[in-house]
XYZ file of C-alpha atoms in Angstrom:
319
model
C 5.831 4.011 -60.955
C 3.236 1.585 -60.058
C 5.616 -1.445 -59.754
C 7.829 0.619 -57.629
C 4.990 1.711 -55.243
C 3.814 -1.887 -55.043
C 7.468 -2.742 -53.859
C 7.340 0.066 -51.374
C 4.094 -1.149 -49.921
C 5.310 -4.820 -49.655
C 8.568 -3.692 -47.810
C 6.343 -1.511 -45.481
C 4.125 -4.309 -44.645
C 7.236 -6.480 -43.872
C 8.190 -6.078 -40.222
C 11.897 -5.437 -40.043
C 14.219 -8.009 -38.359
C 14.559 -5.903 -35.157
C 10.977 -5.954 -34.487
C 10.742 -10.099 -34.380
C 10.202 -12.120 -31.394
C 11.081 -15.711 -31.728
C 9.178 -18.227 -29.626
C 10.126 -22.048 -29.407
C 7.261 -24.434 -29.004
C 8.479 -27.539 -27.190
C 5.290 -29.783 -28.219
C 4.640 -28.136 -31.557
C 8.237 -28.602 -32.658
C 7.793 -24.923 -34.250
C 8.699 -21.618 -33.790
C 6.353 -18.754 -33.683
C 7.420 -15.487 -34.851
C 5.857 -12.229 -33.407
C 6.193 -8.661 -34.380
C 7.344 -6.526 -31.133
C 5.382 -3.558 -31.989
C 2.012 -4.804 -33.267
C 2.228 -7.867 -31.099
C 0.750 -9.871 -33.875
C 1.954 -13.493 -34.970
C 3.901 -13.082 -38.141
C 3.882 -16.708 -38.828
C 5.040 -20.509 -37.382
C 7.792 -22.493 -38.739
C 9.151 -26.114 -38.153
C 12.525 -26.340 -36.695
C 12.873 -30.042 -35.569
C 11.950 -32.199 -32.726
C 11.210 -30.543 -29.435
C 12.575 -27.100 -29.450
C 13.586 -25.632 -26.226
C 16.466 -23.157 -25.986
C 16.766 -20.372 -28.719
C 18.800 -17.519 -29.261
C 20.233 -15.213 -32.120
C 23.683 -13.979 -33.186
C 24.547 -10.355 -32.119
C 24.279 -9.366 -35.857
C 20.994 -11.046 -36.375
C 21.754 -13.326 -38.922
C 21.530 -16.695 -37.478
C 18.946 -18.133 -35.005
C 20.037 -20.983 -33.035
C 17.508 -23.630 -31.698
C 18.065 -26.469 -29.338
C 16.261 -29.276 -31.160
C 16.614 -31.577 -28.095
C 15.251 -34.776 -29.570
C 17.356 -34.258 -32.278
C 20.720 -34.144 -30.308
C 21.613 -31.229 -32.351
C 21.328 -27.460 -32.666
C 19.598 -26.229 -35.793
C 20.457 -22.889 -37.209
C 18.074 -20.781 -39.336
C 17.889 -17.494 -41.241
C 15.901 -15.546 -38.919
C 14.271 -13.311 -42.074
C 13.125 -16.244 -44.014
C 13.115 -19.112 -41.250
C 14.999 -21.437 -43.562
C 17.283 -23.779 -42.253
C 21.013 -22.851 -42.879
C 22.944 -25.844 -41.331
C 23.258 -27.675 -38.125
C 25.785 -27.623 -35.315
C 26.956 -30.785 -33.289
C 25.580 -30.710 -29.583
C 25.525 -33.823 -27.645
C 22.830 -35.674 -26.598
C 19.606 -33.598 -25.497
C 20.753 -29.975 -25.693
C 18.544 -27.945 -23.464
C 19.995 -24.309 -23.033
C 23.024 -22.550 -24.454
C 24.360 -19.139 -24.612
C 26.503 -17.455 -26.892
C 29.917 -15.541 -26.038
C 29.154 -11.961 -26.493
C 31.177 -11.873 -29.716
C 28.975 -14.352 -31.266
C 31.406 -17.106 -31.183
C 31.583 -19.901 -29.820
C 28.376 -21.511 -28.351
C 28.443 -23.067 -24.932
C 25.729 -25.737 -24.916
C 24.353 -27.812 -21.858
C 23.782 -31.416 -22.490
C 21.428 -32.488 -20.089
C 21.737 -36.450 -20.655
C 25.616 -36.690 -20.477
C 26.781 -34.163 -17.872
C 28.716 -32.299 -20.258
C 29.130 -28.393 -21.428
C 29.656 -28.795 -25.309
C 31.753 -25.833 -26.742
C 30.818 -25.184 -30.476
C 32.751 -22.926 -32.995
C 29.934 -21.155 -34.805
C 31.903 -20.401 -37.826
C 33.829 -23.731 -38.363
C 30.816 -25.790 -36.847
C 33.701 -28.065 -34.934
C 33.458 -28.923 -31.212
C 36.248 -27.082 -29.453
C 35.725 -28.671 -25.749
C 33.406 -30.898 -24.091
C 33.490 -29.901 -20.099
C 32.627 -32.444 -17.497
C 30.280 -30.776 -15.075
C 27.618 -31.927 -12.698
C 24.546 -34.394 -13.089
C 21.719 -32.717 -15.488
C 23.444 -29.599 -16.528
C 20.862 -26.943 -17.913
C 21.233 -23.285 -17.083
C 23.989 -21.397 -18.916
C 25.107 -17.963 -18.429
C 28.407 -15.901 -19.578
C 30.021 -12.798 -17.876
C 29.634 -9.570 -19.932
C 33.180 -9.544 -20.658
C 33.001 -12.814 -21.965
C 35.582 -14.400 -19.816
C 33.422 -16.560 -17.429
C 30.815 -19.111 -18.378
C 28.469 -20.723 -15.849
C 26.733 -23.777 -15.689
C 23.878 -24.967 -13.465
C 23.612 -28.560 -12.552
C 20.088 -29.642 -11.554
C 21.057 -32.543 -9.528
C 24.183 -31.565 -8.117
C 22.546 -28.285 -7.207
C 25.818 -26.344 -8.311
C 26.807 -23.126 -10.223
C 30.116 -24.358 -11.970
C 32.475 -21.276 -12.891
C 34.077 -21.967 -16.242
C 37.166 -20.175 -17.572
C 36.195 -19.555 -21.495
C 39.834 -19.659 -22.675
C 40.877 -22.869 -20.632
C 37.503 -24.104 -20.477
C 38.475 -25.665 -17.115
C 36.063 -25.069 -14.008
C 37.611 -22.839 -11.374
C 34.845 -22.621 -8.914
C 31.503 -24.630 -7.856
C 28.961 -22.672 -5.677
C 26.375 -24.695 -3.988
C 22.893 -23.481 -4.418
C 19.426 -24.511 -3.488
C 17.711 -27.363 -5.133
C 17.348 -27.912 -9.063
C 19.060 -24.833 -10.398
C 17.738 -23.853 -13.615
C 18.913 -20.438 -15.024
C 22.026 -18.490 -14.495
C 22.276 -14.531 -15.549
C 24.615 -11.629 -14.840
C 23.678 -8.159 -14.571
C 25.273 -6.138 -17.171
C 28.229 -4.765 -15.266
C 29.091 -7.945 -14.096
C 28.937 -7.284 -10.728
C 26.040 -10.001 -9.737
C 25.131 -13.275 -11.064
C 21.674 -14.242 -10.249
C 21.007 -18.243 -10.002
C 17.285 -19.490 -9.940
C 16.721 -22.608 -8.121
C 13.287 -24.243 -9.348
C 12.665 -26.813 -6.179
C 14.501 -24.733 -3.573
C 12.272 -21.748 -4.404
C 15.149 -19.270 -4.403
C 17.007 -17.124 -6.407
C 20.882 -16.833 -5.262
C 22.603 -13.492 -5.546
C 26.366 -14.348 -5.990
C 29.311 -12.078 -6.121
C 31.326 -13.293 -9.169
C 34.636 -11.722 -7.808
C 34.415 -14.046 -4.759
C 32.204 -16.799 -6.057
C 29.925 -16.327 -2.743
C 26.463 -16.039 -2.294
C 25.843 -12.639 -0.812
C 21.914 -12.905 -0.590
C 18.795 -15.204 -1.285
C 15.870 -14.013 -2.782
C 12.653 -15.750 -1.599
C 9.125 -15.319 -2.664
C 5.673 -15.355 -1.094
C 2.329 -14.879 -2.896
C -0.667 -14.707 -1.099
C -2.818 -17.517 -1.978
C -0.188 -19.639 -3.842
C 1.423 -22.494 -2.288
C 4.955 -22.701 -1.578
C 5.890 -25.435 -3.803
C 4.067 -23.864 -6.850
C 6.631 -21.189 -6.643
C 9.306 -22.328 -8.976
C 11.768 -19.790 -10.036
C 13.156 -20.460 -13.714
C 14.104 -17.665 -15.972
C 15.918 -14.394 -15.092
C 16.396 -11.306 -16.739
C 17.912 -8.135 -15.567
C 17.523 -4.546 -17.407
C 20.417 -2.982 -18.513
C 20.903 -0.210 -15.750
C 20.732 -3.056 -13.153
C 17.770 -1.415 -11.360
C 15.308 -4.474 -12.085
C 15.184 -8.214 -11.919
C 12.432 -10.367 -13.467
C 12.261 -13.741 -12.200
C 9.486 -16.207 -14.015
C 8.176 -18.441 -11.338
C 6.699 -21.257 -13.003
C 3.471 -22.915 -12.136
C 2.795 -20.088 -9.780
C 1.946 -18.041 -13.022
C 3.564 -14.892 -11.790
C 6.685 -12.869 -12.559
C 8.580 -11.554 -9.715
C 9.683 -7.607 -10.216
C 13.090 -6.846 -7.831
C 14.874 -4.318 -6.934
C 18.106 -4.653 -8.652
C 20.279 -2.730 -5.836
C 18.656 -4.044 -2.583
C 17.406 -7.555 -4.159
C 14.086 -7.032 -2.484
C 10.870 -7.990 -4.318
C 8.603 -5.030 -5.236
C 5.616 -6.692 -6.871
C 4.204 -9.841 -8.458
C 2.765 -9.865 -12.051
C -0.043 -12.227 -12.966
C 1.097 -13.904 -16.538
C -0.048 -16.900 -18.296
C 0.239 -20.777 -16.639
C 3.817 -22.221 -16.090
C 5.848 -19.240 -17.036
C 9.533 -20.360 -18.142
C 11.637 -18.352 -19.925
C 11.830 -14.288 -20.940
C 13.377 -12.044 -23.243
C 13.431 -7.891 -23.552
C 13.280 -5.998 -26.861
C 16.286 -4.225 -27.433
C 14.750 -0.834 -26.208
C 13.741 -2.882 -23.164
C 10.041 -1.454 -23.407
C 8.572 -4.822 -23.453
C 9.473 -8.274 -21.743
C 8.072 -11.339 -23.221
C 7.389 -14.464 -21.135
C 6.677 -17.857 -22.339
C 3.684 -19.701 -20.580
C 3.808 -23.585 -21.240
C 0.482 -24.582 -20.040
C -1.742 -21.798 -21.568
C 0.266 -21.980 -24.842
C 0.694 -18.213 -24.918
C 2.886 -15.231 -24.378
C 2.555 -12.568 -21.951
C 4.076 -8.818 -22.910
C 4.922 -6.710 -20.049
C 5.366 -3.238 -19.991
C 8.751 -2.706 -18.208
C 8.589 0.942 -17.138
C 4.964 0.403 -15.890
C 5.688 -3.211 -14.392
C 2.101 -4.454 -15.837
C 1.182 -6.955 -18.688
C -0.700 -5.600 -21.335
C -1.438 -8.206 -23.470
C -1.268 -11.800 -23.845
C -0.671 -13.806 -27.408
C -1.519 -17.050 -28.413
C 1.147 -18.977 -29.938
C 1.938 -22.954 -30.403
C 2.303 -25.788 -28.043
C 4.033 -25.706 -25.056
C 6.086 -22.498 -25.374
C 9.495 -22.550 -23.785
C 12.208 -20.279 -25.098
C 12.181 -16.875 -26.604
C 14.549 -14.500 -28.070
C 14.189 -11.161 -29.692
C 16.290 -9.891 -32.713
C 18.948 -7.277 -31.926
C 18.668 -3.911 -33.517
C-alpha cells in the first residue's frame, strides 16, 4: 500500500504533457519547459545549436526544433526531452509549419531561398520549393491546402499548393515580412512586416490585401515598432501581434482589424503561443530572457517567467 501511495504521489507531482510549454532559447542552445498551470519552470534541456522555430505534432508525441546552426531539425520526446531522431532541412532552418494532419513539415531555409518539405514519418525530403530571398515565415491554411511562405528581402507572401508544391500567387507586402497566420476559418491571412511596421490582412480567396494594420504607441519611436509573431483566437475575435523592440503586444479586433490596446511585456517580444483552452498566451522576450504570460480574456499580463538565453520560439502541448 505504501508503494502504491508513493507512485500515486509521484504521478500527481508530474505535470501532464498538455500542461507543458516549450520555449527555444536561441543563445542558450536549449529548451526551457514550463507548467502552464503553475507557470513555473519544470526544466531546461539541450537541443542543439541555435534553436529557433519550435512546434509539436498534433498528437503531442514529437517536439520539432529548428537547430539553425546544425542545419537540421531535431525531434524530441516531449515527455522525456530525449532526442528521437533528426530530419533533413537544408541550411539554416528558421521557421516551419506542420500540415494540420501532422505530416509533412514545411521548413523555411533562410540561406538558400527554398522551402523544404519533409515527410515526418519516412524522414525523406519530398520537395524543395524555390521562393524569394531570405524565406522566413511559414503558415498553412486550416484545410491544409495552401502553404504560405514569406520572404524577407523579396517582401512577398508566396502562396504554395500543398499537393503540387507549386507557387500559384505572390503578394507584395511591406518590408521584411516575418510571420504568416490564418484565422481559424481561413477567411483572413495576417502577414507581419517587421521593418514596414505593419500587418497586411489578405483575402486568401483573391490573394489581395484588404487592409493594413498600423501601430502607434505613445512614447515609442515608430522604428522600434516591429511586428513579428501573430496569433488569432479560435473564434477570430482577437488578434495578438508581437511588436519586437517596442516591448508590446498589440490586441486587435478580429472583425474590424482595429487596434484595441497595447500590452507591456518583456524586451524584444518575438513569438507567441496559446494554451489549448486559450486561457493564456505566452510570449518570448529575447532581450530580457523571459516569457510574459497574458490572460487572454482579461487582455492583461499576469506574470513574467525567467527562462534561458534569448528565448525565440514557443509552443504549447495539445490537449
